[in-house]
Short mmCIF file of C-alpha atoms in Angstrom, two decimals:
data_model
loop_
_atom_site.label_atom_id
_atom_site.label_comp_id
_atom_site.label_asym_id
_atom_site.label_seq_id
_atom_site.Cartn_x
_atom_site.Cartn_y
_atom_site.Cartn_z
CA MET A 1 -26.95 -23.43 3.70
CA THR A 2 -26.32 -25.14 0.38
CA THR A 3 -22.91 -25.34 -1.29
CA SER A 4 -24.05 -24.37 -4.79
CA ARG A 5 -26.15 -21.22 -4.38
CA ILE A 6 -26.95 -18.79 -1.58
CA SER A 7 -30.63 -17.88 -1.43
CA LEU A 8 -32.25 -14.54 -0.70
CA SER A 9 -33.64 -15.92 2.56
CA GLU A 10 -30.11 -16.89 3.65
CA ILE A 11 -28.94 -13.34 3.00
CA HIS A 12 -31.79 -11.98 5.11
CA THR A 13 -30.77 -14.40 7.88
CA ALA A 14 -27.20 -13.12 7.64
CA ARG A 15 -28.48 -9.57 7.95
CA GLU A 16 -30.17 -10.48 11.24
CA ARG A 17 -26.99 -12.25 12.38
CA ILE A 18 -24.76 -9.21 11.84
CA ALA A 19 -27.21 -6.51 12.95
CA GLY A 20 -25.37 -4.05 15.19
CA LYS A 21 -21.96 -5.38 14.13
CA VAL A 22 -21.62 -3.56 10.78
CA GLU A 23 -22.55 -0.16 9.40
CA ARG A 24 -25.39 0.45 6.96
CA THR A 25 -23.35 2.51 4.53
CA PRO A 26 -24.83 5.36 2.47
CA THR A 27 -25.45 5.44 -1.26
CA VAL A 28 -25.04 8.90 -2.77
CA PRO A 29 -25.45 10.41 -6.27
CA SER A 30 -22.38 11.39 -8.31
CA ARG A 31 -23.03 14.40 -10.53
CA SER A 32 -19.69 14.11 -12.34
CA LEU A 33 -20.09 10.42 -13.21
CA SER A 34 -23.75 10.86 -14.10
CA GLN A 35 -22.71 13.44 -16.68
CA HIS A 36 -20.01 11.14 -17.96
CA LEU A 37 -22.32 8.12 -18.33
CA ASP A 38 -25.40 10.14 -19.35
CA ALA A 39 -27.40 8.21 -16.74
CA PRO A 40 -27.89 8.59 -12.98
CA VAL A 41 -24.85 7.19 -11.14
CA TYR A 42 -24.80 6.41 -7.43
CA LEU A 43 -21.84 5.51 -5.22
CA LYS A 44 -22.32 2.85 -2.54
CA LEU A 45 -19.84 4.11 0.07
CA GLU A 46 -18.88 0.76 1.52
CA HIS A 47 -15.32 1.98 2.01
CA ARG A 48 -16.74 3.79 5.04
CA GLN A 49 -17.43 0.44 6.71
CA THR A 50 -15.92 0.08 10.20
CA THR A 51 -12.77 -1.73 9.06
CA GLY A 52 -12.51 0.25 5.84
CA ALA A 53 -13.95 -2.41 3.53
CA PHE A 54 -17.01 -4.58 2.86
CA LYS A 55 -15.26 -7.67 4.25
CA LEU A 56 -16.59 -7.01 7.76
CA ARG A 57 -20.03 -8.16 6.63
CA GLY A 58 -18.89 -11.65 5.68
CA ALA A 59 -16.44 -12.00 8.55
CA SER A 60 -19.07 -11.02 11.12
CA SER A 61 -21.57 -13.42 9.58
CA ALA A 62 -19.05 -16.27 9.65
CA ILE A 63 -17.96 -15.63 13.25
CA ALA A 64 -21.60 -15.51 14.38
CA SER A 65 -22.26 -18.88 12.73
CA LEU A 66 -19.63 -20.73 14.81
CA THR A 67 -20.39 -23.02 17.74
CA GLU A 68 -18.81 -22.32 21.13
CA GLU A 69 -16.45 -25.27 20.62
CA GLU A 70 -15.33 -23.87 17.27
CA LYS A 71 -14.78 -20.41 18.73
CA ALA A 72 -12.54 -21.90 21.40
CA ARG A 73 -10.32 -23.51 18.75
CA GLY A 74 -9.61 -20.19 17.02
CA VAL A 75 -10.01 -19.20 13.39
CA VAL A 76 -7.62 -18.94 10.46
CA ALA A 77 -7.82 -17.48 6.96
CA ALA A 78 -5.77 -16.53 3.95
CA SER A 79 -6.15 -12.92 2.93
CA THR A 80 -4.94 -10.17 0.62
CA GLY A 81 -5.49 -7.84 3.57
CA ASN A 82 -9.07 -6.67 3.97
CA HIS A 83 -10.59 -10.03 4.92
CA GLY A 84 -7.81 -10.53 7.43
CA ARG A 85 -8.45 -7.14 8.98
CA ALA A 86 -12.19 -7.76 9.14
CA LEU A 87 -11.78 -11.25 10.59
CA ALA A 88 -9.27 -10.01 13.16
CA TYR A 89 -11.70 -7.27 14.20
CA ALA A 90 -14.77 -9.55 14.37
CA ALA A 91 -12.84 -12.23 16.26
CA GLN A 92 -11.42 -9.74 18.74
CA LEU A 93 -14.94 -8.55 19.61
CA GLN A 94 -15.85 -12.14 20.53
CA GLY A 95 -12.61 -12.96 22.35
CA ILE A 96 -11.58 -15.41 19.62
CA HIS A 97 -7.99 -15.81 18.49
CA ALA A 98 -7.47 -15.28 14.75
CA THR A 99 -4.49 -16.22 12.60
CA ILE A 100 -4.14 -14.56 9.19
CA CYS A 101 -1.94 -16.05 6.47
CA MET A 102 -0.78 -13.70 3.72
CA SER A 103 1.70 -13.55 0.88
CA ARG A 104 4.55 -11.09 0.48
CA LEU A 105 2.41 -9.08 -1.95
CA VAL A 106 0.11 -7.78 0.82
CA PRO A 107 0.84 -4.08 1.52
CA GLN A 108 2.56 -3.24 4.80
CA ASN A 109 -0.22 -0.92 5.98
CA LYS A 110 -2.67 -3.82 5.91
CA LEU A 111 -0.28 -6.08 7.80
CA ASP A 112 0.21 -3.43 10.46
CA GLU A 113 -3.52 -3.01 11.03
CA ILE A 114 -4.14 -6.76 11.33
CA ARG A 115 -1.31 -7.01 13.85
CA ARG A 116 -2.75 -4.08 15.81
CA LEU A 117 -6.04 -5.97 16.13
CA GLY A 118 -4.27 -8.80 17.94
CA ALA A 119 -4.28 -11.48 15.25
CA GLY A 120 -1.39 -13.82 14.59
CA ILE A 121 0.27 -13.27 11.20
CA ARG A 122 1.97 -15.76 8.90
CA ILE A 123 3.70 -14.45 5.76
CA VAL A 124 4.10 -17.28 3.26
CA GLY A 125 5.17 -17.23 -0.40
CA ASN A 126 4.26 -14.86 -3.19
CA SER A 127 0.62 -15.64 -3.79
CA GLN A 128 -2.73 -16.18 -2.13
CA ASP A 129 -2.43 -19.86 -3.06
CA ASP A 130 0.79 -20.11 -1.04
CA ALA A 131 -0.94 -18.51 1.94
CA GLN A 132 -3.86 -20.90 1.58
CA ARG A 133 -1.55 -23.90 1.85
CA GLU A 134 -0.35 -22.57 5.21
CA VAL A 135 -3.98 -22.22 6.30
CA GLU A 136 -4.64 -25.84 5.43
CA ARG A 137 -1.58 -26.92 7.41
CA LEU A 138 -2.78 -25.05 10.49
CA VAL A 139 -6.24 -26.56 10.17
CA ALA A 140 -4.78 -30.08 9.93
CA GLU A 141 -2.09 -29.75 12.60
CA GLU A 142 -3.57 -27.31 15.10
CA GLY A 143 -7.31 -27.75 14.63
CA LEU A 144 -8.07 -24.13 13.75
CA ILE A 145 -11.37 -23.31 12.04
CA MET A 146 -10.91 -22.04 8.48
CA LEU A 147 -12.99 -19.01 7.50
CA PRO A 148 -11.92 -18.29 3.91
CA PRO A 149 -12.17 -14.86 2.29
CA PHE A 150 -14.92 -15.77 -0.18
CA ASP A 151 -15.83 -19.43 -0.81
CA HIS A 152 -17.95 -20.01 2.31
CA PRO A 153 -21.75 -19.87 2.66
CA ALA A 154 -21.81 -17.55 5.69
CA ILE A 155 -19.24 -15.24 4.07
CA VAL A 156 -21.16 -14.94 0.80
CA ALA A 157 -24.47 -14.42 2.64
CA GLY A 158 -22.87 -11.69 4.75
CA GLN A 159 -21.54 -9.89 1.68
CA GLY A 160 -25.01 -10.20 0.15
CA THR A 161 -26.38 -7.84 2.79
CA LEU A 162 -24.67 -5.05 0.86
CA GLY A 163 -26.83 -5.94 -2.15
CA LEU A 164 -29.98 -5.68 -0.05
CA GLU A 165 -28.99 -2.16 0.96
CA ILE A 166 -28.29 -1.16 -2.63
CA ILE A 167 -31.78 -2.12 -3.81
CA GLU A 168 -33.39 -0.48 -0.80
CA GLN A 169 -31.47 2.74 -1.43
CA VAL A 170 -31.82 2.74 -5.24
CA PRO A 171 -34.95 0.65 -5.95
CA ASP A 172 -34.91 1.42 -9.68
CA ALA A 173 -31.25 0.45 -10.20
CA ALA A 174 -30.73 -0.84 -13.73
CA LEU A 175 -27.07 -1.78 -13.27
CA VAL A 176 -24.75 -2.54 -10.36
CA LEU A 177 -20.96 -2.59 -10.81
CA VAL A 178 -19.20 -4.66 -8.16
CA PRO A 179 -15.48 -5.38 -7.68
CA LEU A 180 -14.65 -8.99 -8.60
CA SER A 181 -11.91 -11.14 -7.11
CA GLY A 182 -12.68 -14.52 -5.54
CA GLY A 183 -16.34 -13.76 -6.04
CA GLY A 184 -17.67 -13.54 -2.49
CA LEU A 185 -18.84 -9.95 -2.86
CA ALA A 186 -19.99 -10.28 -6.47
CA ALA A 187 -21.87 -13.53 -5.81
CA GLY A 188 -23.54 -12.23 -2.67
CA VAL A 189 -24.51 -8.88 -4.15
CA ALA A 190 -25.81 -10.49 -7.35
CA ALA A 191 -27.89 -13.02 -5.38
CA ALA A 192 -29.42 -10.25 -3.27
CA VAL A 193 -29.98 -7.75 -6.07
CA LYS A 194 -31.45 -10.24 -8.53
CA GLY A 195 -33.46 -11.89 -5.77
CA VAL A 196 -35.30 -8.60 -5.21
CA SER A 197 -35.00 -7.04 -8.68
CA PRO A 198 -34.46 -9.74 -11.34
CA ALA A 199 -34.20 -7.22 -14.19
CA THR A 200 -31.24 -5.40 -12.63
CA LYS A 201 -27.93 -6.30 -14.26
CA VAL A 202 -24.88 -7.00 -12.12
CA VAL A 203 -21.42 -6.69 -13.67
CA GLY A 204 -18.12 -7.68 -12.08
CA VAL A 205 -15.09 -5.41 -12.47
CA SER A 206 -11.48 -6.51 -12.04
CA MET A 207 -7.94 -5.71 -13.09
CA ALA A 208 -6.43 -7.12 -16.27
CA ARG A 209 -3.34 -8.32 -14.37
CA GLY A 210 -4.19 -11.73 -12.89
CA ALA A 211 -8.00 -11.72 -12.81
CA ALA A 212 -8.55 -15.30 -11.66
CA MET A 213 -12.35 -15.34 -11.73
CA LYS A 214 -12.51 -13.93 -15.26
CA ALA A 215 -9.99 -16.49 -16.49
CA SER A 216 -11.96 -19.25 -14.78
CA LEU A 217 -15.27 -18.10 -16.24
CA ASP A 218 -13.69 -18.00 -19.69
CA ALA A 219 -12.32 -21.54 -19.22
CA GLY A 220 -15.59 -22.89 -17.85
CA HIS A 221 -13.94 -24.11 -14.63
CA PRO A 222 -11.58 -22.79 -11.93
CA VAL A 223 -8.04 -22.29 -13.20
CA LEU A 224 -4.74 -21.13 -11.76
CA VAL A 225 -3.60 -17.61 -12.69
CA GLU A 226 -0.29 -16.00 -11.87
CA GLU A 227 -0.73 -13.40 -9.15
CA LEU A 228 0.88 -10.11 -10.18
CA PRO A 229 1.45 -6.75 -8.48
CA THR A 230 -1.44 -4.39 -9.17
CA LEU A 231 -2.96 -1.20 -7.85
CA ALA A 232 -6.06 -3.30 -7.14
CA ASP A 233 -4.13 -5.57 -4.76
CA SER A 234 -7.30 -6.60 -2.90
CA LEU A 235 -8.56 -8.26 -6.08
CA GLY A 236 -5.50 -10.53 -6.37
CA GLY A 237 -5.34 -14.26 -5.68
CA GLY A 238 -6.92 -17.38 -7.07
CA ILE A 239 -10.44 -18.72 -6.62
CA GLY A 240 -9.37 -22.23 -5.61
CA LEU A 241 -9.40 -25.20 -7.96
CA ASP A 242 -11.92 -26.88 -5.66
CA ASN A 243 -14.17 -23.81 -5.54
CA ARG A 244 -17.62 -25.01 -4.50
CA LEU A 245 -19.71 -21.86 -4.37
CA THR A 246 -18.57 -18.54 -5.81
CA PHE A 247 -17.50 -19.75 -9.25
CA SER A 248 -20.91 -21.24 -10.04
CA MET A 249 -22.74 -18.23 -8.59
CA CYS A 250 -20.68 -15.74 -10.59
CA ARG A 251 -21.12 -17.86 -13.72
CA ASP A 252 -24.89 -17.99 -13.28
CA LEU A 253 -25.60 -14.51 -11.90
CA LEU A 254 -23.14 -12.00 -13.37
CA ASP A 255 -24.18 -10.40 -16.63
CA ASN A 256 -20.64 -9.47 -17.66
CA VAL A 257 -17.09 -8.92 -16.42
CA ILE A 258 -15.02 -5.81 -17.19
CA LEU A 259 -11.22 -5.77 -16.99
CA LEU A 260 -9.14 -2.66 -16.41
CA SER A 261 -5.56 -1.59 -17.02
CA GLU A 262 -3.40 -0.13 -14.26
CA ASP A 263 -3.71 3.31 -15.84
CA GLU A 264 -7.50 3.04 -15.77
CA ILE A 265 -7.50 1.97 -12.11
CA ALA A 266 -5.24 4.89 -11.22
CA ALA A 267 -7.63 7.24 -13.01
CA GLY A 268 -10.46 5.86 -10.89
CA ILE A 269 -8.54 6.49 -7.67
CA ARG A 270 -7.74 10.04 -8.78
CA HIS A 271 -11.34 10.77 -9.78
CA ALA A 272 -12.64 9.48 -6.45
CA TYR A 273 -10.32 11.87 -4.65
CA GLU A 274 -10.51 14.93 -6.88
CA GLN A 275 -14.20 14.85 -7.87
CA GLU A 276 -15.96 12.78 -5.20
CA ARG A 277 -13.72 13.74 -2.25
CA GLU A 278 -13.31 10.08 -1.32
CA ILE A 279 -10.11 8.12 -0.60
CA VAL A 280 -10.38 4.60 -1.98
CA GLU A 281 -7.94 1.80 -2.72
CA GLY A 282 -7.54 0.37 -6.20
CA ALA A 283 -10.17 -2.33 -5.72
CA GLY A 284 -12.61 0.26 -4.45
CA ALA A 285 -12.07 2.45 -7.51
CA VAL A 286 -12.72 -0.09 -10.25
CA GLY A 287 -16.38 0.84 -10.77
CA ILE A 288 -15.46 4.47 -11.23
CA ALA A 289 -12.57 3.45 -13.47
CA ALA A 290 -14.85 1.37 -15.69
CA VAL A 291 -17.20 4.31 -16.22
CA LEU A 292 -14.36 6.72 -16.97
CA ALA A 293 -12.81 4.25 -19.42
CA GLY A 294 -16.04 4.07 -21.42
CA LYS A 295 -16.48 0.37 -20.68
CA VAL A 296 -19.96 0.71 -19.17
CA LYS A 297 -23.25 0.92 -21.04
CA ALA A 298 -26.25 1.82 -18.90
CA ASN A 299 -29.94 2.33 -19.67
CA GLY A 300 -30.89 3.58 -16.25
CA PRO A 301 -29.65 4.27 -12.71
CA THR A 302 -26.24 2.72 -12.10
CA VAL A 303 -24.70 1.90 -8.71
CA LEU A 304 -20.93 1.62 -8.22
CA VAL A 305 -19.67 -0.21 -5.13
CA LEU A 306 -16.70 1.59 -3.55
CA SER A 307 -15.56 -1.48 -1.66
CA GLY A 308 -12.55 -0.33 0.37
CA ARG A 309 -10.31 2.53 1.46
CA ASN A 310 -7.32 0.71 2.96
CA ILE A 311 -4.67 2.11 0.66
CA ASP A 312 -1.18 3.07 1.74
CA MET A 313 -1.31 6.86 1.81
CA THR A 314 2.17 7.27 0.37
CA LEU A 315 1.03 5.23 -2.62
CA HIS A 316 -2.18 7.25 -2.79
CA ARG A 317 -0.24 10.52 -2.96
CA LYS A 318 1.93 9.13 -5.76
CA ILE A 319 -1.14 8.07 -7.73
CA ILE A 320 -2.75 11.47 -7.32
CA CYS A 321 0.47 12.99 -8.68
CA GLY A 322 0.62 10.43 -11.50
CA GLU A 323 3.84 8.78 -10.28
CA ALA A 324 2.91 5.19 -9.30
CA ILE A 325 1.78 3.34 -12.41
CA ALA A 326 5.02 1.79 -13.67
CA GLU A 327 6.15 1.11 -10.11
CA SER A 328 2.99 -0.78 -9.14
CA ALA A 329 2.83 -2.79 -12.35
CA ALA A 330 6.48 -3.86 -12.33
#
Protein backbone atom coordinates (compact mmCIF):
# COMPACT_ATOMS: atom_id res chain seq x y z
CA MET A 1 0.00 0.00 0.00
CA THR A 2 1.05 3.59 -0.56
CA THR A 3 1.53 6.12 2.23
CA SER A 4 -0.37 8.99 0.59
CA ARG A 5 -3.69 7.53 -0.56
CA ILE A 6 -5.58 4.27 -0.10
CA SER A 7 -7.11 3.00 -3.33
CA LEU A 8 -10.46 1.35 -3.90
CA SER A 9 -8.71 -1.90 -4.80
CA GLU A 10 -6.88 -1.85 -1.45
CA ILE A 11 -10.19 -1.47 0.35
CA HIS A 12 -11.59 -4.45 -1.54
CA THR A 13 -8.49 -6.43 -0.52
CA ALA A 14 -9.09 -5.45 3.10
CA ARG A 15 -12.67 -6.65 2.80
CA GLU A 16 -11.42 -10.08 1.74
CA ARG A 17 -8.88 -10.04 4.58
CA ILE A 18 -11.48 -9.41 7.29
CA ALA A 19 -14.29 -11.55 5.87
CA GLY A 20 -15.83 -13.57 8.69
CA LYS A 21 -14.14 -11.44 11.36
CA VAL A 22 -16.53 -8.45 11.34
CA GLU A 23 -20.26 -7.93 10.96
CA ARG A 24 -21.90 -6.47 7.87
CA THR A 25 -24.01 -3.94 9.73
CA PRO A 26 -27.46 -2.83 8.54
CA THR A 27 -28.45 0.53 7.12
CA VAL A 28 -32.01 1.53 7.99
CA PRO A 29 -34.28 4.50 7.17
CA SER A 30 -35.07 7.11 9.83
CA ARG A 31 -38.55 8.57 9.42
CA SER A 32 -38.03 11.24 12.09
CA LEU A 33 -34.76 12.54 10.65
CA SER A 34 -36.06 12.33 7.09
CA GLN A 35 -38.89 14.65 8.10
CA HIS A 36 -36.45 16.96 9.81
CA LEU A 37 -34.07 17.17 6.83
CA ASP A 38 -36.80 16.98 4.17
CA ALA A 39 -34.77 14.28 2.41
CA PRO A 40 -34.43 10.52 2.90
CA VAL A 41 -32.13 9.81 5.86
CA TYR A 42 -30.57 6.41 6.56
CA LEU A 43 -28.68 5.25 9.65
CA LYS A 44 -25.65 3.00 9.18
CA LEU A 45 -25.84 0.98 12.41
CA GLU A 46 -22.12 0.40 12.85
CA HIS A 47 -22.52 0.69 16.62
CA ARG A 48 -23.87 -2.85 16.39
CA GLN A 49 -20.44 -4.10 15.32
CA THR A 50 -19.06 -6.95 17.46
CA THR A 51 -16.98 -4.73 19.75
CA GLY A 52 -19.51 -1.92 19.73
CA ALA A 53 -17.73 0.31 17.22
CA PHE A 54 -16.37 0.47 13.65
CA LYS A 55 -12.78 0.11 14.90
CA LEU A 56 -12.92 -3.68 14.60
CA ARG A 57 -12.70 -3.35 10.81
CA GLY A 58 -9.35 -1.59 10.85
CA ALA A 59 -7.93 -3.60 13.74
CA SER A 60 -8.83 -6.91 12.07
CA SER A 61 -7.32 -5.73 8.79
CA ALA A 62 -4.10 -4.67 10.51
CA ILE A 63 -3.74 -7.90 12.51
CA ALA A 64 -4.31 -9.97 9.36
CA SER A 65 -1.55 -8.05 7.56
CA LEU A 66 1.17 -9.03 10.08
CA THR A 67 3.84 -11.64 9.49
CA GLU A 68 4.19 -14.56 11.92
CA GLU A 69 7.36 -12.96 13.33
CA GLU A 70 5.51 -9.71 13.95
CA LYS A 71 2.61 -11.49 15.63
CA ALA A 72 5.03 -13.20 18.00
CA ARG A 73 6.43 -9.83 19.11
CA GLY A 74 3.01 -8.52 20.17
CA VAL A 75 1.21 -5.33 19.21
CA VAL A 76 0.78 -1.95 20.86
CA ALA A 77 -1.40 1.09 20.22
CA ALA A 78 -2.56 4.35 21.70
CA SER A 79 -6.31 4.65 21.96
CA THR A 80 -9.21 6.73 23.22
CA GLY A 81 -10.92 3.41 23.93
CA ASN A 82 -12.64 1.88 20.92
CA HIS A 83 -9.50 1.11 18.90
CA GLY A 84 -7.95 -0.46 21.99
CA ARG A 85 -10.99 -2.63 22.54
CA ALA A 86 -11.07 -3.69 18.89
CA LEU A 87 -7.34 -4.41 18.78
CA ALA A 88 -7.50 -6.37 22.02
CA TYR A 89 -10.37 -8.45 20.62
CA ALA A 90 -8.72 -9.07 17.22
CA ALA A 91 -5.40 -9.92 18.84
CA GLN A 92 -6.98 -12.30 21.33
CA LEU A 93 -8.60 -14.25 18.48
CA GLN A 94 -5.14 -14.81 16.98
CA GLY A 95 -3.35 -15.54 20.26
CA ILE A 96 -1.38 -12.28 20.03
CA HIS A 97 -0.57 -10.17 23.07
CA ALA A 98 -1.77 -6.57 22.85
CA THR A 99 -0.77 -3.57 24.95
CA ILE A 100 -3.02 -0.50 24.89
CA CYS A 101 -1.76 2.91 26.00
CA MET A 102 -4.38 5.46 27.03
CA SER A 103 -4.66 8.80 28.76
CA ARG A 104 -6.56 9.55 31.95
CA LEU A 105 -9.42 10.97 29.84
CA VAL A 106 -10.50 7.51 28.61
CA PRO A 107 -13.76 6.46 30.34
CA GLN A 108 -13.54 3.67 32.91
CA ASN A 109 -16.04 1.44 31.10
CA LYS A 110 -13.74 1.30 28.08
CA LEU A 111 -10.72 0.51 30.23
CA ASP A 112 -12.59 -2.31 31.93
CA GLU A 113 -13.58 -3.92 28.63
CA ILE A 114 -10.04 -3.77 27.23
CA ARG A 115 -8.73 -5.37 30.41
CA ARG A 116 -11.39 -8.09 30.19
CA LEU A 117 -10.13 -8.97 26.71
CA GLY A 118 -6.70 -9.76 28.12
CA ALA A 119 -4.71 -6.79 26.87
CA GLY A 120 -2.06 -5.02 28.90
CA ILE A 121 -2.99 -1.44 29.83
CA ARG A 122 -0.78 1.60 30.32
CA ILE A 123 -2.38 4.84 31.54
CA VAL A 124 -0.13 7.78 30.69
CA GLY A 125 -0.75 11.53 30.88
CA ASN A 126 -3.79 13.57 29.94
CA SER A 127 -3.85 13.28 26.18
CA GLN A 128 -3.62 10.89 23.26
CA ASP A 129 -0.23 12.44 22.47
CA ASP A 130 1.05 11.42 25.91
CA ALA A 131 -0.18 7.87 25.34
CA GLN A 132 1.48 7.81 21.92
CA ARG A 133 4.85 8.65 23.46
CA GLU A 134 4.52 5.56 25.67
CA VAL A 135 3.73 3.50 22.57
CA GLU A 136 6.89 4.73 20.89
CA ARG A 137 8.93 3.83 23.98
CA LEU A 138 7.56 0.29 23.99
CA VAL A 139 8.30 -0.10 20.29
CA ALA A 140 11.89 1.08 20.78
CA GLU A 141 12.65 -0.78 24.01
CA GLU A 142 10.56 -3.95 23.76
CA GLY A 143 10.19 -4.43 20.01
CA LEU A 144 6.38 -4.37 19.95
CA ILE A 145 4.60 -3.76 16.64
CA MET A 146 2.71 -0.46 16.57
CA LEU A 147 -0.79 -0.57 15.09
CA PRO A 148 -2.05 3.02 15.46
CA PRO A 149 -5.73 3.94 15.67
CA PHE A 150 -5.90 5.70 12.30
CA ASP A 151 -2.70 6.64 10.42
CA HIS A 152 -1.88 3.19 9.00
CA PRO A 153 -2.66 1.81 5.52
CA ALA A 154 -4.24 -1.45 6.70
CA ILE A 155 -6.32 0.42 9.31
CA VAL A 156 -7.66 2.96 6.82
CA ALA A 157 -8.40 0.24 4.23
CA GLY A 158 -10.26 -1.77 6.87
CA GLN A 159 -12.39 1.22 7.86
CA GLY A 160 -13.07 1.80 4.16
CA THR A 161 -15.03 -1.45 4.02
CA LEU A 162 -17.80 0.39 5.86
CA GLY A 163 -18.00 2.81 2.92
CA LEU A 164 -18.39 -0.07 0.49
CA GLU A 165 -21.36 -1.32 2.48
CA ILE A 166 -22.96 2.12 2.56
CA ILE A 167 -22.94 2.46 -1.23
CA GLU A 168 -24.18 -1.10 -1.67
CA GLN A 169 -27.03 -0.50 0.76
CA VAL A 170 -27.92 3.04 -0.44
CA PRO A 171 -26.66 3.20 -4.05
CA ASP A 172 -28.18 6.63 -4.68
CA ALA A 173 -26.67 8.26 -1.57
CA ALA A 174 -26.08 11.96 -2.18
CA LEU A 175 -24.39 12.66 1.16
CA VAL A 176 -22.61 10.63 3.83
CA LEU A 177 -21.94 12.08 7.29
CA VAL A 178 -19.06 10.37 9.07
CA PRO A 179 -17.56 11.03 12.52
CA LEU A 180 -14.15 12.70 12.25
CA SER A 181 -11.24 12.35 14.66
CA GLY A 182 -7.82 11.19 13.49
CA GLY A 183 -9.35 10.56 10.09
CA GLY A 184 -9.05 6.80 9.70
CA LEU A 185 -12.79 6.27 9.36
CA ALA A 186 -13.46 9.44 7.37
CA ALA A 187 -10.56 8.83 4.98
CA GLY A 188 -11.45 5.18 4.42
CA VAL A 189 -15.16 5.81 3.96
CA ALA A 190 -14.55 8.75 1.63
CA ALA A 191 -12.10 6.72 -0.49
CA ALA A 192 -14.58 3.87 -0.80
CA VAL A 193 -17.69 5.98 -1.37
CA LYS A 194 -16.11 8.31 -3.91
CA GLY A 195 -14.31 5.42 -5.57
CA VAL A 196 -17.69 3.87 -6.40
CA SER A 197 -19.88 7.00 -6.54
CA PRO A 198 -17.75 10.10 -7.27
CA ALA A 199 -20.72 12.48 -7.08
CA THR A 200 -21.58 11.50 -3.49
CA LYS A 201 -20.44 14.08 -0.95
CA VAL A 202 -18.73 12.98 2.25
CA VAL A 203 -18.71 15.33 5.24
CA GLY A 204 -16.80 14.86 8.48
CA VAL A 205 -18.49 15.69 11.80
CA SER A 206 -16.65 16.42 15.04
CA MET A 207 -16.98 18.24 18.33
CA ALA A 208 -16.02 21.89 18.70
CA ARG A 209 -13.88 21.10 21.77
CA GLY A 210 -10.46 20.01 20.50
CA ALA A 211 -11.17 18.91 16.92
CA ALA A 212 -7.59 18.24 15.81
CA MET A 213 -8.29 17.29 12.19
CA LYS A 214 -10.43 20.38 11.57
CA ALA A 215 -7.76 22.63 13.08
CA SER A 216 -5.12 20.92 10.95
CA LEU A 217 -7.16 21.23 7.76
CA ASP A 218 -7.69 24.92 8.49
CA ALA A 219 -3.94 25.40 9.05
CA GLY A 220 -2.97 23.43 5.96
CA HIS A 221 -0.80 21.01 7.96
CA PRO A 222 -1.04 18.87 11.12
CA VAL A 223 -1.13 20.95 14.29
CA LEU A 224 -1.31 20.28 18.01
CA VAL A 225 -4.66 20.92 19.70
CA GLU A 226 -5.41 20.76 23.40
CA GLU A 227 -7.41 17.65 24.22
CA LEU A 228 -10.47 18.54 26.28
CA PRO A 229 -13.22 16.55 28.00
CA THR A 230 -16.18 16.05 25.68
CA LEU A 231 -19.24 13.88 25.29
CA ALA A 232 -17.66 12.71 22.03
CA ASP A 233 -14.62 11.33 23.86
CA SER A 234 -13.83 8.87 21.04
CA LEU A 235 -13.16 11.82 18.74
CA GLY A 236 -10.46 13.28 21.02
CA GLY A 237 -6.71 13.26 20.45
CA GLY A 238 -4.31 14.65 17.90
CA ILE A 239 -3.60 13.48 14.36
CA GLY A 240 0.19 13.38 14.77
CA LEU A 241 2.52 16.06 13.51
CA ASP A 242 4.15 13.47 11.25
CA ASN A 243 0.81 12.27 9.88
CA ARG A 244 1.53 10.55 6.58
CA LEU A 245 -1.86 9.36 5.38
CA THR A 246 -5.14 10.50 6.91
CA PHE A 247 -4.51 14.25 6.86
CA SER A 248 -3.89 14.33 3.10
CA MET A 249 -6.81 11.98 2.41
CA CYS A 250 -9.23 14.04 4.50
CA ARG A 251 -7.95 17.23 2.87
CA ASP A 252 -8.45 15.82 -0.63
CA LEU A 253 -11.63 13.76 -0.16
CA LEU A 254 -13.88 15.43 2.43
CA ASP A 255 -16.31 17.99 1.08
CA ASN A 256 -16.75 19.77 4.40
CA VAL A 257 -16.34 19.46 8.17
CA ILE A 258 -19.10 20.26 10.69
CA LEU A 259 -18.37 21.08 14.34
CA LEU A 260 -20.84 20.59 17.17
CA SER A 261 -21.32 21.96 20.66
CA GLU A 262 -21.71 19.69 23.68
CA ASP A 263 -25.41 20.56 23.84
CA GLU A 264 -25.85 19.52 20.22
CA ILE A 265 -24.05 16.21 20.79
CA ALA A 266 -26.23 15.51 23.82
CA ALA A 267 -29.32 16.20 21.71
CA GLY A 268 -28.07 13.65 19.19
CA ILE A 269 -27.63 11.00 21.89
CA ARG A 270 -31.12 11.71 23.23
CA HIS A 271 -32.71 11.57 19.77
CA ALA A 272 -31.01 8.26 19.00
CA TYR A 273 -32.48 6.79 22.17
CA GLU A 274 -35.92 8.38 22.20
CA GLN A 275 -36.75 8.34 18.48
CA GLU A 276 -34.54 5.66 16.93
CA ARG A 277 -34.40 3.31 19.95
CA GLU A 278 -30.61 3.12 19.68
CA ILE A 279 -27.98 3.60 22.40
CA VAL A 280 -24.95 5.40 20.99
CA GLU A 281 -21.97 7.20 22.47
CA GLY A 282 -21.26 10.84 21.72
CA ALA A 283 -19.06 10.11 18.70
CA GLY A 284 -21.74 7.83 17.30
CA ALA A 285 -24.39 10.54 17.63
CA VAL A 286 -22.66 13.37 15.80
CA GLY A 287 -24.36 12.74 12.44
CA ILE A 288 -27.76 12.84 14.07
CA ALA A 289 -26.72 15.91 16.04
CA ALA A 290 -25.62 17.74 12.90
CA VAL A 291 -29.00 17.14 11.25
CA LEU A 292 -30.93 18.24 14.34
CA ALA A 293 -28.79 21.37 14.65
CA GLY A 294 -29.66 22.43 11.10
CA LYS A 295 -26.04 22.20 9.98
CA VAL A 296 -26.70 19.78 7.12
CA LYS A 297 -27.92 20.64 3.64
CA ALA A 298 -28.90 17.66 1.50
CA ASN A 299 -30.25 17.31 -2.03
CA GLY A 300 -30.89 13.61 -1.86
CA PRO A 301 -30.56 10.47 0.27
CA THR A 302 -28.30 11.06 3.27
CA VAL A 303 -26.50 8.38 5.30
CA LEU A 304 -25.42 8.97 8.90
CA VAL A 305 -22.76 6.65 10.36
CA LEU A 306 -23.59 5.67 13.95
CA SER A 307 -20.03 4.67 14.73
CA GLY A 308 -20.13 3.36 18.31
CA ARG A 309 -22.22 2.47 21.36
CA ASN A 310 -19.59 2.14 24.09
CA ILE A 311 -20.93 4.82 26.40
CA ASP A 312 -20.95 4.57 30.17
CA MET A 313 -24.59 3.87 30.96
CA THR A 314 -24.64 6.11 34.02
CA LEU A 315 -23.54 8.97 31.78
CA HIS A 316 -26.12 7.95 29.19
CA ARG A 317 -28.92 8.11 31.75
CA LYS A 318 -27.77 11.57 32.83
CA ILE A 319 -27.76 12.79 29.24
CA ILE A 320 -31.23 11.43 28.61
CA CYS A 321 -32.38 13.35 31.71
CA GLY A 322 -30.49 16.47 30.61
CA GLU A 323 -28.04 16.43 33.53
CA ALA A 324 -24.57 15.83 32.03
CA ILE A 325 -23.67 18.77 29.82
CA ALA A 326 -21.84 21.08 32.22
CA GLU A 327 -20.21 18.12 33.94
CA SER A 328 -18.80 16.64 30.72
CA ALA A 329 -17.58 19.97 29.37
CA ALA A 330 -15.87 21.09 32.57
